[in-house]
GROMACS .gro file of C-alpha atoms in nm:
model
  229
    1MET     CA    1   0.000   0.000   0.000
    2GLN     CA    2   0.290   0.234   0.081
    3GLU     CA    3   0.405   0.241  -0.283
    4PHE     CA    4   0.074   0.390  -0.395
    5LEU     CA    5   0.071   0.679  -0.147
    6PRO     CA    6   0.189   0.942  -0.402
    7VAL     CA    7  -0.114   0.867  -0.622
    8MET     CA    8  -0.354   0.864  -0.327
    9LYS     CA    9  -0.229   1.200  -0.202
   10GLN     CA   10  -0.303   1.356  -0.542
   11SER     CA   11  -0.666   1.243  -0.521
   12PRO     CA   12  -0.920   1.494  -0.384
   13PHE     CA   13  -1.062   1.208  -0.176
   14PHE     CA   14  -0.754   1.208   0.049
   15SER     CA   15  -0.709   1.585   0.054
   16GLY     CA   16  -0.595   1.717   0.391
   17LEU     CA   17  -0.457   1.383   0.516
   18GLU     CA   18  -0.097   1.290   0.590
   19ASP     CA   19   0.064   0.960   0.487
   20LYS     CA   20   0.011   0.793   0.824
   21GLU     CA   21  -0.349   0.911   0.840
   22ILE     CA   22  -0.423   0.769   0.493
   23LEU     CA   23  -0.275   0.430   0.576
   24SER     CA   24  -0.460   0.424   0.908
   25ILE     CA   25  -0.800   0.512   0.763
   26LEU     CA   26  -0.777   0.256   0.481
   27GLY     CA   27  -0.820  -0.025   0.731
   28CYS     CA   28  -1.120   0.154   0.880
   29ILE     CA   29  -1.303   0.173   0.547
   30GLY     CA   30  -1.202  -0.164   0.404
   31GLY     CA   31  -0.944  -0.045   0.151
   32THR     CA   32  -0.800  -0.325  -0.065
   33VAL     CA   33  -0.578  -0.316  -0.374
   34LYS     CA   34  -0.646  -0.553  -0.664
   35HIS     CA   35  -0.464  -0.599  -0.995
   36ARG     CA   36  -0.652  -0.643  -1.323
   37GLU     CA   37  -0.517  -0.732  -1.665
   38LYS     CA   38  -0.592  -0.540  -1.985
   39GLY     CA   39  -0.920  -0.645  -2.141
   40SER     CA   40  -1.084  -0.766  -1.821
   41PHE     CA   41  -1.397  -0.625  -1.660
   42LEU     CA   42  -1.376  -0.477  -1.313
   43LEU     CA   43  -1.754  -0.429  -1.296
   44GLN     CA   44  -2.026  -0.515  -1.545
   45ALA     CA   45  -2.373  -0.384  -1.620
   46GLY     CA   46  -2.624  -0.565  -1.402
   47ASP     CA   47  -2.385  -0.588  -1.107
   48THR     CA   48  -2.429  -0.414  -0.774
   49THR     CA   49  -2.136  -0.278  -0.578
   50GLU     CA   50  -2.073  -0.137  -0.234
   51SER     CA   51  -1.721  -0.021  -0.324
   52MET     CA   52  -1.588   0.253  -0.547
   53GLY     CA   53  -1.254   0.220  -0.721
   54LEU     CA   54  -0.952   0.450  -0.729
   55VAL     CA   55  -0.716   0.383  -1.020
   56LEU     CA   56  -0.359   0.358  -0.889
   57THR     CA   57  -0.182   0.247  -1.208
   58GLY     CA   58  -0.293   0.204  -1.568
   59SER     CA   59  -0.634   0.313  -1.695
   60VAL     CA   60  -0.995   0.195  -1.716
   61LEU     CA   61  -1.288   0.288  -1.939
   62VAL     CA   62  -1.639   0.356  -1.811
   63ILE     CA   63  -1.862   0.226  -2.090
   64GLN     CA   64  -2.220   0.145  -2.183
   65GLU     CA   65  -2.302  -0.129  -2.433
   66ASP     CA   66  -2.638  -0.236  -2.572
   67LEU     CA   67  -2.743  -0.588  -2.665
   68TRP     CA   68  -2.608  -0.541  -3.017
   69GLY     CA   69  -2.258  -0.442  -2.907
   70HIS     CA   70  -2.278  -0.067  -2.970
   71ARG     CA   71  -2.035   0.095  -2.729
   72ASN     CA   72  -2.058   0.438  -2.569
   73ILE     CA   73  -1.759   0.557  -2.366
   74LEU     CA   74  -1.866   0.775  -2.074
   75SER     CA   75  -1.517   0.852  -1.944
   76LYS     CA   76  -1.161   0.728  -1.915
   77CYS     CA   77  -1.007   0.700  -1.568
   78THR     CA   78  -0.631   0.711  -1.517
   79ALA     CA   79  -0.416   0.711  -1.203
   80GLY     CA   80  -0.585   0.923  -0.937
   81ASP     CA   81  -0.938   0.897  -1.084
   82PHE     CA   82  -1.240   0.733  -0.920
   83PHE     CA   83  -1.514   0.524  -1.077
   84GLY     CA   84  -1.837   0.365  -0.954
   85GLU     CA   85  -1.887   0.607  -0.665
   86PRO     CA   86  -2.254   0.701  -0.737
   87TYR     CA   87  -2.354   0.332  -0.749
   88ALA     CA   88  -2.155   0.242  -0.438
   89ALA     CA   89  -2.319   0.527  -0.248
   90THR     CA   90  -2.672   0.421  -0.352
   91PRO     CA   91  -2.797   0.105  -0.175
   92ASP     CA   92  -2.891  -0.179  -0.416
   93ALA     CA   93  -2.834   0.036  -0.726
   94VAL     CA   94  -2.787  -0.182  -1.035
   95LEU     CA   95  -2.508  -0.071  -1.265
   96ASN     CA   96  -2.604   0.030  -1.618
   97ILE     CA   97  -2.236   0.078  -1.696
   98SER     CA   98  -1.934  -0.150  -1.717
   99ILE     CA   99  -1.578  -0.079  -1.606
  100TYR     CA  100  -1.322  -0.216  -1.850
  101ALA     CA  101  -0.944  -0.236  -1.803
  102ASP     CA  102  -0.794  -0.035  -2.089
  103SER     CA  103  -0.449  -0.148  -1.974
  104ASP     CA  104  -0.304  -0.354  -1.691
  105CYS     CA  105  -0.406  -0.167  -1.378
  106ASP     CA  106  -0.404  -0.161  -0.999
  107VAL     CA  107  -0.719  -0.039  -0.827
  108LEU     CA  108  -0.788   0.058  -0.467
  109TRP     CA  109  -1.140  -0.050  -0.368
  110LEU     CA  110  -1.308   0.151  -0.091
  111HIS     CA  111  -1.624   0.036   0.087
  112VAL     CA  112  -1.855   0.338   0.077
  113ARG     CA  113  -2.102   0.219   0.341
  114GLN     CA  114  -1.817   0.173   0.588
  115LEU     CA  115  -1.706   0.524   0.499
  116LEU     CA  116  -2.053   0.668   0.563
  117THR     CA  117  -2.079   0.486   0.898
  118THR     CA  118  -1.865   0.675   1.144
  119CYS     CA  119  -1.614   0.452   1.321
  120GLN     CA  120  -1.626   0.397   1.698
  121SER     CA  121  -1.338   0.634   1.763
  122VAL     CA  122  -1.508   0.908   1.556
  123CYS     CA  123  -1.166   0.991   1.411
  124GLY     CA  124  -1.105   1.324   1.242
  125GLN     CA  125  -0.971   1.148   0.932
  126HIS     CA  126  -1.304   0.973   0.885
  127GLN     CA  127  -1.494   1.300   0.898
  128THR     CA  128  -1.250   1.451   0.647
  129LEU     CA  129  -1.310   1.162   0.405
  130ILE     CA  130  -1.688   1.204   0.425
  131ARG     CA  131  -1.648   1.572   0.328
  132ASN     CA  132  -1.407   1.478   0.051
  133LEU     CA  133  -1.649   1.218  -0.086
  134ILE     CA  134  -1.896   1.498  -0.159
  135ASN     CA  135  -1.622   1.667  -0.360
  136VAL     CA  136  -1.557   1.346  -0.555
  137LEU     CA  137  -1.928   1.300  -0.634
  138SER     CA  138  -1.952   1.665  -0.744
  139ARG     CA  139  -1.661   1.616  -0.984
  140ARG     CA  140  -1.837   1.313  -1.131
  141LEU     CA  141  -2.146   1.521  -1.199
  142LEU     CA  142  -1.933   1.782  -1.375
  143THR     CA  143  -1.768   1.513  -1.588
  144PHE     CA  144  -2.102   1.380  -1.709
  145ASN     CA  145  -2.233   1.732  -1.760
  146ASP     CA  146  -1.940   1.796  -1.996
  147LYS     CA  147  -2.019   1.483  -2.194
  148ILE     CA  148  -2.387   1.578  -2.223
  149THR     CA  149  -2.280   1.921  -2.351
  150HIS     CA  150  -2.066   1.764  -2.625
  151ILE     CA  151  -2.301   1.492  -2.747
  152SER     CA  152  -2.604   1.724  -2.745
  153LYS     CA  153  -2.453   1.909  -3.042
  154ARG     CA  154  -2.627   1.826  -3.368
  155SER     CA  155  -2.333   1.748  -3.597
  156THR     CA  156  -2.011   1.549  -3.570
  157ARG     CA  157  -1.816   1.867  -3.641
  158ASP     CA  158  -1.986   2.056  -3.358
  159LYS     CA  159  -1.932   1.766  -3.117
  160LEU     CA  160  -1.561   1.762  -3.200
  161LEU     CA  161  -1.522   2.137  -3.162
  162SER     CA  162  -1.713   2.136  -2.834
  163TYR     CA  163  -1.496   1.859  -2.689
  164LEU     CA  164  -1.163   2.000  -2.811
  165SER     CA  165  -1.250   2.350  -2.695
  166SER     CA  166  -1.341   2.214  -2.353
  167GLU     CA  167  -1.014   2.020  -2.328
  168SER     CA  168  -0.816   2.327  -2.429
  169ILE     CA  169  -0.983   2.531  -2.155
  170ARG     CA  170  -0.942   2.254  -1.898
  171GLN     CA  171  -0.572   2.214  -1.974
  172ASN     CA  172  -0.522   2.591  -2.018
  173SER     CA  173  -0.340   2.542  -2.348
  174LEU     CA  174  -0.408   2.539  -2.722
  175SER     CA  175  -0.166   2.246  -2.750
  176PHE     CA  176  -0.268   1.938  -2.554
  177ASP     CA  177  -0.313   1.561  -2.547
  178ILE     CA  178  -0.646   1.383  -2.507
  179PRO     CA  179  -0.688   1.047  -2.327
  180TYR     CA  180  -0.862   0.871  -2.618
  181ASP     CA  181  -0.745   0.706  -2.937
  182ARG     CA  182  -0.955   0.767  -3.251
  183GLN     CA  183  -1.203   0.484  -3.197
  184GLN     CA  184  -1.242   0.572  -2.829
  185LEU     CA  185  -1.300   0.938  -2.915
  186ALA     CA  186  -1.570   0.838  -3.164
  187ASP     CA  187  -1.733   0.618  -2.900
  188TYR     CA  188  -1.713   0.897  -2.643
  189LEU     CA  189  -1.879   1.148  -2.877
  190SER     CA  190  -2.132   0.890  -3.003
  191VAL     CA  191  -2.035   0.933  -3.368
  192GLU     CA  192  -1.910   0.707  -3.646
  193ARG     CA  193  -1.531   0.690  -3.665
  194ALA     CA  194  -1.520   0.740  -4.042
  195ALA     CA  195  -1.739   1.052  -4.021
  196MET     CA  196  -1.528   1.187  -3.736
  197SER     CA  197  -1.202   1.127  -3.925
  198SER     CA  198  -1.349   1.308  -4.226
  199GLU     CA  199  -1.442   1.609  -4.012
  200LEU     CA  200  -1.096   1.617  -3.855
  201SER     CA  201  -0.941   1.628  -4.202
  202LYS     CA  202  -1.171   1.917  -4.299
  203LEU     CA  203  -1.087   2.108  -3.981
  204GLN     CA  204  -0.717   2.067  -4.053
  205LYS     CA  205  -0.760   2.191  -4.412
  206GLU     CA  206  -0.951   2.491  -4.279
  207GLY     CA  207  -0.659   2.567  -4.050
  208LEU     CA  208  -0.856   2.534  -3.728
  209LEU     CA  209  -0.638   2.261  -3.584
  210LYS     CA  210  -0.352   2.019  -3.629
  211THR     CA  211  -0.358   1.669  -3.491
  212ASN     CA  212  -0.122   1.376  -3.457
  213ARG     CA  213  -0.285   1.078  -3.290
  214LYS     CA  214  -0.379   1.196  -2.939
  215HIS     CA  215  -0.213   1.537  -2.971
  216PHE     CA  216  -0.403   1.845  -3.086
  217GLU     CA  217  -0.311   2.206  -3.157
  218LEU     CA  218  -0.598   2.453  -3.194
  219TYR     CA  219  -0.591   2.786  -3.376
  220ALA     CA  220  -0.812   3.088  -3.334
  221LEU     CA  221  -0.993   3.203  -3.648
  222GLU     CA  222  -0.755   3.494  -3.710
  223ASP     CA  223  -0.456   3.260  -3.674
  224ALA     CA  224  -0.615   3.001  -3.904
  225GLU     CA  225  -0.685   3.259  -4.174
  226GLY     CA  226  -0.324   3.370  -4.179
  227ALA     CA  227  -0.167   3.027  -4.149
  228ASP     CA  228   0.027   2.871  -4.437
  229TRP     CA  229  -0.121   2.523  -4.476
   0.00000   0.00000   0.00000
């Protein structure tokens, strides 16, 4: 557990806690670390869970799939990100999502009901975690609100521009990397990959952006008009 402390300390869930306090409280709330190989499911639609997961290494995808195999990516979680917290916090909630290992990963599982039940010693660390959980749940709502904003756009072009603009603002740079490959980005935006690739080519020809795999560079209209493409 000690080796994962740097990642835990970067998570808003453990904000305000020292190393010893984090290690101490993990036993109180049933914290366990499990390894999963790429391609395996950590949770599947139809499951119930009382634990939320914190990615310590690697990455996982939060996805929805219908009976015909159509996949919709809701988010990608990398080291320091949580998943499953709304379901773990809601008694008997049945998952309508699946958690898929996008790479080999280590995940810290935290029992939410134990967290919400104050321990006998009523420790200050426990109270801090309860406050921090609200912060984690609020961030999850913001993440899904962003996705709704993007996919509510009418065209593939508008969905792309909405997402890339949002990432540029979030990362405070016109040059940035995104977490998704091309197929994953298409699944996230709920568009066909071929149509998305065509729109990206058009946007590059118009001088609005440059892209190389997961890297993007955006240009304001005045810069695009004067660029030599």
